């Protein structure tokens, strides 16, 4: 085998091609008969026109107007979706807080003290269950500006 092999040969164009490795003169000749070439011989891809605008400038203006209206409607829908998402998140947060309120209210004072100890939150030895629940909830849901 000479230093010329293995050799890569290509079929397609410079944007989309397949390659095969030729391992000898006979294999290279066979591949070239099938349309394989050196990379430098690949052609640039053809530009395919998928549509043309023809007609009067009035028709073009009409199409431009329709496109602008569609873009505006799309933006309005995106705004509505963002608002709905924000409302959903707000509602889910409110439900989570309500759920946590019920969960911690169902605990006894010793369980609440254990939760507060775990979080490193100080409380008074005479604090009642309602105060302990408030401390736990405030640790989970701090008020704005804190």
C-alpha atoms as a printed R data frame, in Angstrom:
    type eleno elety resid chain resno       x      y       z
1   ATOM     1    CA   UNK     A     1   0.000  0.000   0.000
2   ATOM     2    CA   UNK     A     2   1.293  3.485  -0.808
3   ATOM     3    CA   UNK     A     3   1.304  6.574   1.408
4   ATOM     4    CA   UNK     A     4  -1.754  7.773  -0.541
5   ATOM     5    CA   UNK     A     5  -4.095  5.381   1.271
6   ATOM     6    CA   UNK     A     6  -6.299  5.350   3.262
7   ATOM     7    CA   UNK     A     7  -7.971  8.316   1.538
8   ATOM     8    CA   UNK     A     8 -11.281 10.023   2.294
9   ATOM     9    CA   UNK     A     9 -13.654 10.615  -0.613
10  ATOM    10    CA   UNK     A    10 -16.892 12.588  -0.457
11  ATOM    11    CA   UNK     A    11 -20.279 12.764  -2.165
12  ATOM    12    CA   UNK     A    12 -22.768 15.618  -1.836
13  ATOM    13    CA   UNK     A    13 -21.991 19.312  -1.404
14  ATOM    14    CA   UNK     A    14 -19.953 21.385   1.055
15  ATOM    15    CA   UNK     A    15 -22.919 21.687   3.468
16  ATOM    16    CA   UNK     A    16 -24.232 18.141   3.332
17  ATOM    17    CA   UNK     A    17 -22.043 15.222   2.391
18  ATOM    18    CA   UNK     A    18 -21.149 11.632   3.151
19  ATOM    19    CA   UNK     A    19 -17.625 10.328   3.190
20  ATOM    20    CA   UNK     A    20 -16.026  6.945   2.654
21  ATOM    21    CA   UNK     A    21 -12.449  5.836   3.197
22  ATOM    22    CA   UNK     A    22 -10.803  4.299   0.138
23  ATOM    23    CA   UNK     A    23  -8.177  1.736   1.103
24  ATOM    24    CA   UNK     A    24  -6.541  1.214  -2.286
25  ATOM    25    CA   UNK     A    25  -6.487  2.187  -5.962
26  ATOM    26    CA   UNK     A    26  -9.183 -0.285  -6.997
27  ATOM    27    CA   UNK     A    27 -11.467  0.799  -4.143
28  ATOM    28    CA   UNK     A    28 -10.854  4.480  -4.981
29  ATOM    29    CA   UNK     A    29 -11.683  3.871  -8.651
30  ATOM    30    CA   UNK     A    30 -14.911  2.109  -7.699
31  ATOM    31    CA   UNK     A    31 -15.922  4.969  -5.363
32  ATOM    32    CA   UNK     A    32 -15.147  7.600  -8.015
33  ATOM    33    CA   UNK     A    33 -17.397  5.734 -10.455
34  ATOM    34    CA   UNK     A    34 -20.153  6.047  -7.833
35  ATOM    35    CA   UNK     A    35 -19.682  9.829  -7.722
36  ATOM    36    CA   UNK     A    36 -17.254 10.288  -4.832
37  ATOM    37    CA   UNK     A    37 -14.679 13.110  -5.126
38  ATOM    38    CA   UNK     A    38 -11.986 14.841  -3.088
39  ATOM    39    CA   UNK     A    39 -13.350 17.346  -0.557
40  ATOM    40    CA   UNK     A    40 -11.925 20.272  -2.548
41  ATOM    41    CA   UNK     A    41 -14.019 19.151  -5.531
42  ATOM    42    CA   UNK     A    42 -17.358 19.282  -3.665
43  ATOM    43    CA   UNK     A    43 -19.743 21.864  -5.069
44  ATOM    44    CA   UNK     A    44 -21.475 24.608  -3.103
45  ATOM    45    CA   UNK     A    45 -25.098 23.750  -2.289
46  ATOM    46    CA   UNK     A    46 -27.772 25.001  -4.640
47  ATOM    47    CA   UNK     A    47 -29.934 27.835  -3.434
48  ATOM    48    CA   UNK     A    48 -33.538 26.781  -3.698
49  ATOM    49    CA   UNK     A    49 -36.157 29.504  -4.006
50  ATOM    50    CA   UNK     A    50 -39.215 28.360  -2.093
51  ATOM    51    CA   UNK     A    51 -41.450 31.239  -3.037
52  ATOM    52    CA   UNK     A    52 -41.533 34.550  -4.791
53  ATOM    53    CA   UNK     A    53 -43.568 37.634  -4.106
54  ATOM    54    CA   UNK     A    54 -45.149 38.867  -7.264
55  ATOM    55    CA   UNK     A    55 -47.891 41.280  -7.938
56  ATOM    56    CA   UNK     A    56 -48.582 44.918  -7.333
57  ATOM    57    CA   UNK     A    57 -47.220 46.931  -4.452
58  ATOM    58    CA   UNK     A    58 -50.786 46.985  -3.077
59  ATOM    59    CA   UNK     A    59 -50.737 43.210  -2.720
60  ATOM    60    CA   UNK     A    60 -47.341 43.385  -1.045
61  ATOM    61    CA   UNK     A    61 -48.593 46.027   1.383
62  ATOM    62    CA   UNK     A    62 -51.614 43.842   2.159
63  ATOM    63    CA   UNK     A    63 -49.371 40.869   2.955
64  ATOM    64    CA   UNK     A    64 -47.111 43.075   5.099
65  ATOM    65    CA   UNK     A    65 -50.149 44.369   7.000
66  ATOM    66    CA   UNK     A    66 -51.431 40.837   7.594
67  ATOM    67    CA   UNK     A    67 -47.998 39.800   8.837
68  ATOM    68    CA   UNK     A    68 -47.813 42.752  11.232
69  ATOM    69    CA   UNK     A    69 -51.301 41.959  12.543
70  ATOM    70    CA   UNK     A    70 -50.303 38.335  13.079
71  ATOM    71    CA   UNK     A    71 -47.155 39.412  14.926
72  ATOM    72    CA   UNK     A    72 -49.192 41.772  17.112
73  ATOM    73    CA   UNK     A    73 -51.720 39.024  17.895
74  ATOM    74    CA   UNK     A    74 -48.854 36.685  18.720
75  ATOM    75    CA   UNK     A    75 -47.374 39.241  21.130
76  ATOM    76    CA   UNK     A    76 -50.765 39.692  22.819
77  ATOM    77    CA   UNK     A    77 -51.033 35.923  23.274
78  ATOM    78    CA   UNK     A    78 -47.517 35.775  24.715
79  ATOM    79    CA   UNK     A    79 -48.445 38.562  27.166
80  ATOM    80    CA   UNK     A    80 -51.609 36.683  28.175
81  ATOM    81    CA   UNK     A    81 -49.582 33.521  28.679
82  ATOM    82    CA   UNK     A    82 -47.046 35.355  30.871
83  ATOM    83    CA   UNK     A    83 -49.867 36.832  32.972
84  ATOM    84    CA   UNK     A    84 -51.520 33.427  33.354
85  ATOM    85    CA   UNK     A    85 -48.167 31.882  34.329
86  ATOM    86    CA   UNK     A    86 -47.581 34.574  36.966
87  ATOM    87    CA   UNK     A    87 -51.101 34.098  38.366
88  ATOM    88    CA   UNK     A    88 -50.570 30.336  38.463
89  ATOM    89    CA   UNK     A    89 -47.280 30.709  40.347
90  ATOM    90    CA   UNK     A    90 -48.857 33.156  42.792
91  ATOM    91    CA   UNK     A    91 -51.790 30.802  43.420
92  ATOM    92    CA   UNK     A    92 -49.487 27.799  43.862
93  ATOM    93    CA   UNK     A    93 -47.398 29.742  46.393
94  ATOM    94    CA   UNK     A    94 -50.554 30.717  48.312
95  ATOM    95    CA   UNK     A    95 -51.726 27.092  48.350
96  ATOM    96    CA   UNK     A    96 -48.290 25.927  49.518
97  ATOM    97    CA   UNK     A    97 -48.368 28.438  52.379
98  ATOM    98    CA   UNK     A    98 -51.903 27.338  53.293
99  ATOM    99    CA   UNK     A    99 -50.784 23.711  53.232
100 ATOM   100    CA   UNK     A   100 -47.775 24.472  55.447
101 ATOM   101    CA   UNK     A   101 -49.999 26.403  57.859
102 ATOM   102    CA   UNK     A   102 -52.255 23.366  58.241
103 ATOM   103    CA   UNK     A   103 -49.288 21.014  58.503
104 ATOM   104    CA   UNK     A   104 -47.491 22.959  61.237
105 ATOM   105    CA   UNK     A   105 -50.724 23.775  63.081
106 ATOM   106    CA   UNK     A   106 -51.344 20.034  63.398
107 ATOM   107    CA   UNK     A   107 -48.009 19.533  65.208
108 ATOM   108    CA   UNK     A   108 -47.665 19.715  68.961
109 ATOM   109    CA   UNK     A   109 -45.421 22.296  70.665
110 ATOM   110    CA   UNK     A   110 -42.485 19.888  71.100
111 ATOM   111    CA   UNK     A   111 -42.483 19.008  67.384
112 ATOM   112    CA   UNK     A   112 -42.593 22.711  66.496
113 ATOM   113    CA   UNK     A   113 -39.691 23.413  68.881
114 ATOM   114    CA   UNK     A   114 -37.691 20.627  67.181
115 ATOM   115    CA   UNK     A   115 -38.349 22.233  63.755
116 ATOM   116    CA   UNK     A   116 -37.300 25.637  65.073
117 ATOM   117    CA   UNK     A   117 -34.176 24.169  66.709
118 ATOM   118    CA   UNK     A   118 -33.264 22.499  63.418
119 ATOM   119    CA   UNK     A   119 -33.603 25.853  61.649
120 ATOM   120    CA   UNK     A   120 -31.651 27.651  64.370
121 ATOM   121    CA   UNK     A   121 -34.574 29.928  65.233
122 ATOM   122    CA   UNK     A   122 -34.816 31.205  68.809
123 ATOM   123    CA   UNK     A   123 -38.094 31.095  70.717
124 ATOM   124    CA   UNK     A   124 -39.196 31.695  74.264
125 ATOM   125    CA   UNK     A   125 -39.628 28.775  76.636
126 ATOM   126    CA   UNK     A   126 -43.155 29.980  77.436
127 ATOM   127    CA   UNK     A   127 -44.155 30.617  73.790
128 ATOM   128    CA   UNK     A   128 -47.443 28.907  72.953
129 ATOM   129    CA   UNK     A   129 -48.157 26.670  69.984
130 ATOM   130    CA   UNK     A   130 -49.668 29.513  67.898
131 ATOM   131    CA   UNK     A   131 -46.521 31.628  68.364
132 ATOM   132    CA   UNK     A   132 -44.287 28.662  67.463
133 ATOM   133    CA   UNK     A   133 -46.332 28.027  64.303
134 ATOM   134    CA   UNK     A   134 -45.929 31.717  63.393
135 ATOM   135    CA   UNK     A   135 -42.136 31.489  63.845
136 ATOM   136    CA   UNK     A   136 -41.939 28.431  61.603
137 ATOM   137    CA   UNK     A   137 -44.103 30.032  58.909
138 ATOM   138    CA   UNK     A   138 -42.128 33.295  59.071
139 ATOM   139    CA   UNK     A   139 -38.938 31.303  58.510
140 ATOM   140    CA   UNK     A   140 -40.471 29.710  55.427
141 ATOM   141    CA   UNK     A   141 -42.273 32.803  54.130
142 ATOM   142    CA   UNK     A   142 -40.414 35.948  55.153
143 ATOM   143    CA   UNK     A   143 -42.354 39.184  54.807
144 ATOM   144    CA   UNK     A   144 -41.370 41.552  52.002
145 ATOM   145    CA   UNK     A   145 -38.410 43.768  52.909
146 ATOM   146    CA   UNK     A   146 -36.938 41.360  55.472
